[in-house]
Amino acid sequence: MADACWWRGAVIYQIYPRSFLDTNGDGVGDLPGIIERLDYVAGLGVDAIWIAPFFKSPMADFGYDIA
C-alpha cells in the first residue's frame, strides 16, 4: 500500500511538447523530440514525467478537451 502513494514525494517534470524540441523543422515540438531528450530528463533526477496535451482541441479546457 505504501507504493500506492509514491507520487507524494516524487519529482514530476511536466513537458509541454509544442515547445520542448522540434525534430522535423516545422517550428513545433513533437513526440520524437521528447523521446530524443529522455536521457536529459532522466539526468535531472525526476521520478515521472507529465506530458501536457498535444492533440487537436478546441482549447475550451486548456487542451484537455479533445475534439
PDB file of N, CA and C in Angstrom:
ATOM      1  N   MET A   1       0.816  -1.199   0.000  1.00  0.00           N
ATOM      2  CA  MET A   1       0.000   0.000   0.000  1.00  0.00           C
ATOM      3  C   MET A   1       0.859   1.261   0.000  1.00  0.00           C
ATOM      4  N   ALA A   2       2.047   1.174   0.585  1.00  0.00           N
ATOM      5  CA  ALA A   2       2.919   2.352   0.627  1.00  0.00           C
ATOM      6  C   ALA A   2       3.303   2.804  -0.773  1.00  0.00           C
ATOM      7  N   ASP A   3       3.462   1.855  -1.702  1.00  0.00           N
ATOM      8  CA  ASP A   3       3.827   2.199  -3.077  1.00  0.00           C
ATOM      9  C   ASP A   3       2.719   2.945  -3.806  1.00  0.00           C
ATOM     10  N   ALA A   4       1.485   2.818  -3.344  1.00  0.00           N
ATOM     11  CA  ALA A   4       0.365   3.485  -3.996  1.00  0.00           C
ATOM     12  C   ALA A   4       0.464   5.004  -3.890  1.00  0.00           C
ATOM     13  N   CYS A   5       1.227   5.496  -2.955  1.00  0.00           N
ATOM     14  CA  CYS A   5       1.363   6.942  -2.755  1.00  0.00           C
ATOM     15  C   CYS A   5       2.762   7.442  -3.110  1.00  0.00           C
ATOM     16  N   TRP A   6       3.468   6.757  -3.994  1.00  0.00           N
ATOM     17  CA  TRP A   6       4.838   7.124  -4.364  1.00  0.00           C
ATOM     18  C   TRP A   6       4.930   8.560  -4.844  1.00  0.00           C
ATOM     19  N   TRP A   7       3.886   9.022  -5.506  1.00  0.00           N
ATOM     20  CA  TRP A   7       3.886  10.345  -6.126  1.00  0.00           C
ATOM     21  C   TRP A   7       3.918  11.485  -5.111  1.00  0.00           C
ATOM     22  N   ARG A   8       3.560  11.211  -3.873  1.00  0.00           N
ATOM     23  CA  ARG A   8       3.517  12.281  -2.864  1.00  0.00           C
ATOM     24  C   ARG A   8       4.884  12.891  -2.599  1.00  0.00           C
ATOM     25  N   GLY A   9       5.924  12.103  -2.722  1.00  0.00           N
ATOM     26  CA  GLY A   9       7.272  12.623  -2.506  1.00  0.00           C
ATOM     27  C   GLY A   9       8.095  12.670  -3.778  1.00  0.00           C
ATOM     28  N   ALA A  10       7.426  12.490  -4.904  1.00  0.00           N
ATOM     29  CA  ALA A  10       8.133  12.400  -6.184  1.00  0.00           C
ATOM     30  C   ALA A  10       8.362  13.770  -6.817  1.00  0.00           C
ATOM     31  N   VAL A  11       9.381  13.824  -7.655  1.00  0.00           N
ATOM     32  CA  VAL A  11       9.619  14.990  -8.502  1.00  0.00           C
ATOM     33  C   VAL A  11       9.001  14.663  -9.856  1.00  0.00           C
ATOM     34  N   ILE A  12       8.000  15.450 -10.240  1.00  0.00           N
ATOM     35  CA  ILE A  12       7.311  15.224 -11.510  1.00  0.00           C
ATOM     36  C   ILE A  12       7.624  16.393 -12.431  1.00  0.00           C
ATOM     37  N   TYR A  13       8.125  16.080 -13.615  1.00  0.00           N
ATOM     38  CA  TYR A  13       8.563  17.081 -14.588  1.00  0.00           C
ATOM     39  C   TYR A  13       7.541  17.152 -15.711  1.00  0.00           C
ATOM     40  N   GLN A  14       6.921  18.327 -15.873  1.00  0.00           N
ATOM     41  CA  GLN A  14       5.940  18.476 -16.942  1.00  0.00           C
ATOM     42  C   GLN A  14       6.626  18.895 -18.236  1.00  0.00           C
ATOM     43  N   ILE A  15       6.247  18.236 -19.315  1.00  0.00           N
ATOM     44  CA  ILE A  15       6.770  18.568 -20.638  1.00  0.00           C
ATOM     45  C   ILE A  15       5.621  19.093 -21.484  1.00  0.00           C
ATOM     46  N   TYR A  16       5.820  20.278 -22.049  1.00  0.00           N
ATOM     47  CA  TYR A  16       4.871  20.849 -22.997  1.00  0.00           C
ATOM     48  C   TYR A  16       5.429  20.562 -24.383  1.00  0.00           C
ATOM     49  N   PRO A  17       4.929  19.518 -25.052  1.00  0.00           N
ATOM     50  CA  PRO A  17       5.534  19.059 -26.302  1.00  0.00           C
ATOM     51  C   PRO A  17       5.719  20.144 -27.357  1.00  0.00           C
ATOM     52  N   ARG A  18       4.784  21.048 -27.470  1.00  0.00           N
ATOM     53  CA  ARG A  18       4.821  22.069 -28.517  1.00  0.00           C
ATOM     54  C   ARG A  18       6.087  22.918 -28.456  1.00  0.00           C
ATOM     55  N   SER A  19       6.632  23.105 -27.268  1.00  0.00           N
ATOM     56  CA  SER A  19       7.819  23.955 -27.138  1.00  0.00           C
ATOM     57  C   SER A  19       9.051  23.207 -26.626  1.00  0.00           C
ATOM     58  N   PHE A  20       8.968  21.898 -26.476  1.00  0.00           N
ATOM     59  CA  PHE A  20      10.093  21.157 -25.901  1.00  0.00           C
ATOM     60  C   PHE A  20      11.232  20.963 -26.894  1.00  0.00           C
ATOM     61  N   LEU A  21      10.994  20.268 -27.999  1.00  0.00           N
ATOM     62  CA  LEU A  21      12.029  20.069 -29.020  1.00  0.00           C
ATOM     63  C   LEU A  21      11.374  19.723 -30.348  1.00  0.00           C
ATOM     64  N   ASP A  22      11.738  20.473 -31.365  1.00  0.00           N
ATOM     65  CA  ASP A  22      11.244  20.254 -32.723  1.00  0.00           C
ATOM     66  C   ASP A  22      12.270  19.426 -33.481  1.00  0.00           C
ATOM     67  N   THR A  23      11.894  18.229 -33.910  1.00  0.00           N
ATOM     68  CA  THR A  23      12.853  17.377 -34.621  1.00  0.00           C
ATOM     69  C   THR A  23      12.678  17.380 -36.135  1.00  0.00           C
ATOM     70  N   ASN A  24      11.540  17.886 -36.620  1.00  0.00           N
ATOM     71  CA  ASN A  24      11.331  17.845 -38.073  1.00  0.00           C
ATOM     72  C   ASN A  24      11.403  19.221 -38.731  1.00  0.00           C
ATOM     73  N   GLY A  25      11.740  20.253 -37.971  1.00  0.00           N
ATOM     74  CA  GLY A  25      11.966  21.575 -38.531  1.00  0.00           C
ATOM     75  C   GLY A  25      10.731  22.379 -38.874  1.00  0.00           C
ATOM     76  N   ASP A  26       9.561  21.983 -38.372  1.00  0.00           N
ATOM     77  CA  ASP A  26       8.357  22.751 -38.683  1.00  0.00           C
ATOM     78  C   ASP A  26       8.064  23.843 -37.655  1.00  0.00           C
ATOM     79  N   GLY A  27       8.933  23.985 -36.666  1.00  0.00           N
ATOM     80  CA  GLY A  27       8.761  25.034 -35.667  1.00  0.00           C
ATOM     81  C   GLY A  27       7.902  24.650 -34.479  1.00  0.00           C
ATOM     82  N   VAL A  28       7.452  23.407 -34.436  1.00  0.00           N
ATOM     83  CA  VAL A  28       6.599  22.924 -33.350  1.00  0.00           C
ATOM     84  C   VAL A  28       7.236  21.676 -32.753  1.00  0.00           C
ATOM     85  N   GLY A  29       7.358  21.647 -31.435  1.00  0.00           N
ATOM     86  CA  GLY A  29       7.898  20.465 -30.768  1.00  0.00           C
ATOM     87  C   GLY A  29       7.044  19.242 -31.057  1.00  0.00           C
ATOM     88  N   ASP A  30       7.633  18.066 -30.884  1.00  0.00           N
ATOM     89  CA  ASP A  30       6.928  16.840 -31.236  1.00  0.00           C
ATOM     90  C   ASP A  30       7.345  15.687 -30.327  1.00  0.00           C
ATOM     91  N   LEU A  31       6.613  14.569 -30.428  1.00  0.00           N
ATOM     92  CA  LEU A  31       6.913  13.405 -29.593  1.00  0.00           C
ATOM     93  C   LEU A  31       8.310  12.845 -29.838  1.00  0.00           C
ATOM     94  N   PRO A  32       8.778  12.778 -31.088  1.00  0.00           N
ATOM     95  CA  PRO A  32      10.163  12.334 -31.277  1.00  0.00           C
ATOM     96  C   PRO A  32      11.164  13.234 -30.537  1.00  0.00           C
ATOM     97  N   GLY A  33      10.832  14.509 -30.388  1.00  0.00           N
ATOM     98  CA  GLY A  33      11.696  15.416 -29.637  1.00  0.00           C
ATOM     99  C   GLY A  33      11.758  15.051 -28.164  1.00  0.00           C
ATOM    100  N   ILE A  34      10.631  14.648 -27.614  1.00  0.00           N
ATOM    101  CA  ILE A  34      10.609  14.209 -26.212  1.00  0.00           C
ATOM    102  C   ILE A  34      11.438  12.935 -26.064  1.00  0.00           C
ATOM    103  N   ILE A  35      11.213  11.996 -26.957  1.00  0.00           N
ATOM    104  CA  ILE A  35      11.947  10.727 -26.904  1.00  0.00           C
ATOM    105  C   ILE A  35      13.449  10.964 -27.019  1.00  0.00           C
ATOM    106  N   GLU A  36      13.830  11.877 -27.904  1.00  0.00           N
ATOM    107  CA  GLU A  36      15.253  12.170 -28.116  1.00  0.00           C
ATOM    108  C   GLU A  36      15.926  12.727 -26.866  1.00  0.00           C
ATOM    109  N   ARG A  37      15.178  13.384 -26.019  1.00  0.00           N
ATOM    110  CA  ARG A  37      15.755  14.019 -24.832  1.00  0.00           C
ATOM    111  C   ARG A  37      15.394  13.325 -23.515  1.00  0.00           C
ATOM    112  N   LEU A  38      14.913  12.091 -23.578  1.00  0.00           N
ATOM    113  CA  LEU A  38      14.571  11.378 -22.341  1.00  0.00           C
ATOM    114  C   LEU A  38      15.784  11.181 -21.437  1.00  0.00           C
ATOM    115  N   ASP A  39      16.957  10.972 -22.009  1.00  0.00           N
ATOM    116  CA  ASP A  39      18.162  10.843 -21.185  1.00  0.00           C
ATOM    117  C   ASP A  39      18.420  12.129 -20.407  1.00  0.00           C
ATOM    118  N   TYR A  40      18.194  13.269 -21.041  1.00  0.00           N
ATOM    119  CA  TYR A  40      18.354  14.563 -20.364  1.00  0.00           C
ATOM    120  C   TYR A  40      17.387  14.677 -19.190  1.00  0.00           C
ATOM    121  N   VAL A  41      16.122  14.349 -19.438  1.00  0.00           N
ATOM    122  CA  VAL A  41      15.105  14.438 -18.387  1.00  0.00           C
ATOM    123  C   VAL A  41      15.449  13.480 -17.248  1.00  0.00           C
ATOM    124  N   ALA A  42      15.860  12.264 -17.568  1.00  0.00           N
ATOM    125  CA  ALA A  42      16.247  11.298 -16.535  1.00  0.00           C
ATOM    126  C   ALA A  42      17.429  11.821 -15.731  1.00  0.00           C
ATOM    127  N   GLY A  43      18.341  12.510 -16.395  1.00  0.00           N
ATOM    128  CA  GLY A  43      19.504  13.075 -15.718  1.00  0.00           C
ATOM    129  C   GLY A  43      19.156  14.158 -14.716  1.00  0.00           C
ATOM    130  N   LEU A  44      17.974  14.726 -14.846  1.00  0.00           N
ATOM    131  CA  LEU A  44      17.521  15.732 -13.879  1.00  0.00           C
ATOM    132  C   LEU A  44      17.120  15.098 -12.552  1.00  0.00           C
ATOM    133  N   GLY A  45      16.981  13.778 -12.553  1.00  0.00           N
ATOM    134  CA  GLY A  45      16.615  13.067 -11.334  1.00  0.00           C
ATOM    135  C   GLY A  45      15.122  13.025 -11.073  1.00  0.00           C
ATOM    136  N   VAL A  46      14.326  13.233 -12.107  1.00  0.00           N
ATOM    137  CA  VAL A  46      12.882  13.213 -11.913  1.00  0.00           C
ATOM    138  C   VAL A  46      12.387  11.777 -11.761  1.00  0.00           C
ATOM    139  N   ASP A  47      11.257  11.647 -11.083  1.00  0.00           N
ATOM    140  CA  ASP A  47      10.657  10.333 -10.866  1.00  0.00           C
ATOM    141  C   ASP A  47       9.613   9.993 -11.921  1.00  0.00           C
ATOM    142  N   ALA A  48       9.021  11.023 -12.515  1.00  0.00           N
ATOM    143  CA  ALA A  48       7.969  10.811 -13.514  1.00  0.00           C
ATOM    144  C   ALA A  48       7.879  12.041 -14.402  1.00  0.00           C
ATOM    145  N   ILE A  49       7.293  11.842 -15.579  1.00  0.00           N
ATOM    146  CA  ILE A  49       7.017  12.991 -16.434  1.00  0.00           C
ATOM    147  C   ILE A  49       5.519  13.084 -16.668  1.00  0.00           C
ATOM    148  N   TRP A  50       5.069  14.300 -16.831  1.00  0.00           N
ATOM    149  CA  TRP A  50       3.680  14.591 -17.160  1.00  0.00           C
ATOM    150  C   TRP A  50       3.725  15.266 -18.511  1.00  0.00           C
ATOM    151  N   ILE A  51       3.180  14.629 -19.522  1.00  0.00           N
ATOM    152  CA  ILE A  51       3.178  15.215 -20.855  1.00  0.00           C
ATOM    153  C   ILE A  51       1.879  15.989 -21.033  1.00  0.00           C
ATOM    154  N   ALA A  52       2.004  17.298 -21.259  1.00  0.00           N
ATOM    155  CA  ALA A  52       0.841  18.155 -21.463  1.00  0.00           C
ATOM    156  C   ALA A  52       0.107  17.730 -22.735  1.00  0.00           C
ATOM    157  N   PRO A  53      -1.166  18.076 -22.839  1.00  0.00           N
ATOM    158  CA  PRO A  53      -1.936  17.695 -24.022  1.00  0.00           C
ATOM    159  C   PRO A  53      -1.277  18.160 -25.318  1.00  0.00           C
ATOM    160  N   PHE A  54      -1.363  17.305 -26.342  1.00  0.00           N
ATOM    161  CA  PHE A  54      -0.757  17.643 -27.630  1.00  0.00           C
ATOM    162  C   PHE A  54      -1.667  17.290 -28.805  1.00  0.00           C
ATOM    163  N   PHE A  55      -2.883  16.886 -28.510  1.00  0.00           N
ATOM    164  CA  PHE A  55      -3.809  16.502 -29.562  1.00  0.00           C
ATOM    165  C   PHE A  55      -4.710  17.678 -29.937  1.00  0.00           C
ATOM    166  N   LYS A  56      -5.389  17.572 -31.054  1.00  0.00           N
ATOM    167  CA  LYS A  56      -6.276  18.631 -31.524  1.00  0.00           C
ATOM    168  C   LYS A  56      -7.353  18.904 -30.481  1.00  0.00           C
ATOM    169  N   SER A  57      -7.574  20.176 -30.200  1.00  0.00           N
ATOM    170  CA  SER A  57      -8.502  20.555 -29.151  1.00  0.00           C
ATOM    171  C   SER A  57      -9.126  21.913 -29.459  1.00  0.00           C
ATOM    172  N   PRO A  58     -10.392  22.120 -29.066  1.00  0.00           N
ATOM    173  CA  PRO A  58     -10.988  23.447 -29.207  1.00  0.00           C
ATOM    174  C   PRO A  58     -10.481  24.424 -28.134  1.00  0.00           C
ATOM    175  N   MET A  59      -9.623  23.944 -27.243  1.00  0.00           N
ATOM    176  CA  MET A  59      -9.000  24.741 -26.181  1.00  0.00           C
ATOM    177  C   MET A  59     -10.009  25.355 -25.211  1.00  0.00           C
ATOM    178  N   ALA A  60     -11.121  24.678 -24.987  1.00  0.00           N
ATOM    179  CA  ALA A  60     -12.092  25.135 -24.002  1.00  0.00           C
ATOM    180  C   ALA A  60     -11.629  24.770 -22.590  1.00  0.00           C
ATOM    181  N   ASP A  61     -10.689  23.825 -22.502  1.00  0.00           N
ATOM    182  CA  ASP A  61     -10.198  23.362 -21.206  1.00  0.00           C
ATOM    183  C   ASP A  61      -8.677  23.185 -21.259  1.00  0.00           C
ATOM    184  N   PHE A  62      -7.987  24.162 -21.820  1.00  0.00           N
ATOM    185  CA  PHE A  62      -6.523  24.182 -21.910  1.00  0.00           C
ATOM    186  C   PHE A  62      -5.939  22.947 -22.592  1.00  0.00           C
ATOM    187  N   GLY A  63      -6.665  22.395 -23.550  1.00  0.00           N
ATOM    188  CA  GLY A  63      -6.166  21.257 -24.307  1.00  0.00           C
ATOM    189  C   GLY A  63      -6.574  19.902 -23.767  1.00  0.00           C
ATOM    190  N   TYR A  64      -7.184  19.873 -22.595  1.00  0.00           N
ATOM    191  CA  TYR A  64      -7.590  18.590 -22.026  1.00  0.00           C
ATOM    192  C   TYR A  64      -8.924  18.112 -22.601  1.00  0.00           C
ATOM    193  N   ASP A  65      -9.572  18.952 -23.397  1.00  0.00           N
ATOM    194  CA  ASP A  65     -10.814  18.589 -24.073  1.00  0.00           C
ATOM    195  C   ASP A  65     -10.479  18.232 -25.516  1.00  0.00           C
ATOM    196  N   ILE A  66     -10.735  17.015 -25.912  1.00  0.00           N
ATOM    197  CA  ILE A  66     -10.362  16.606 -27.269  1.00  0.00           C
ATOM    198  C   ILE A  66     -11.531  16.800 -28.223  1.00  0.00           C
ATOM    199  N   ALA A  67     -11.198  17.075 -29.459  1.00  0.00           N
ATOM    200  CA  ALA A  67     -12.241  17.315 -30.464  1.00  0.00           C
ATOM    201  C   ALA A  67     -12.363  16.119 -31.392  1.00  0.00           C
TER     202      ALA A  67
END
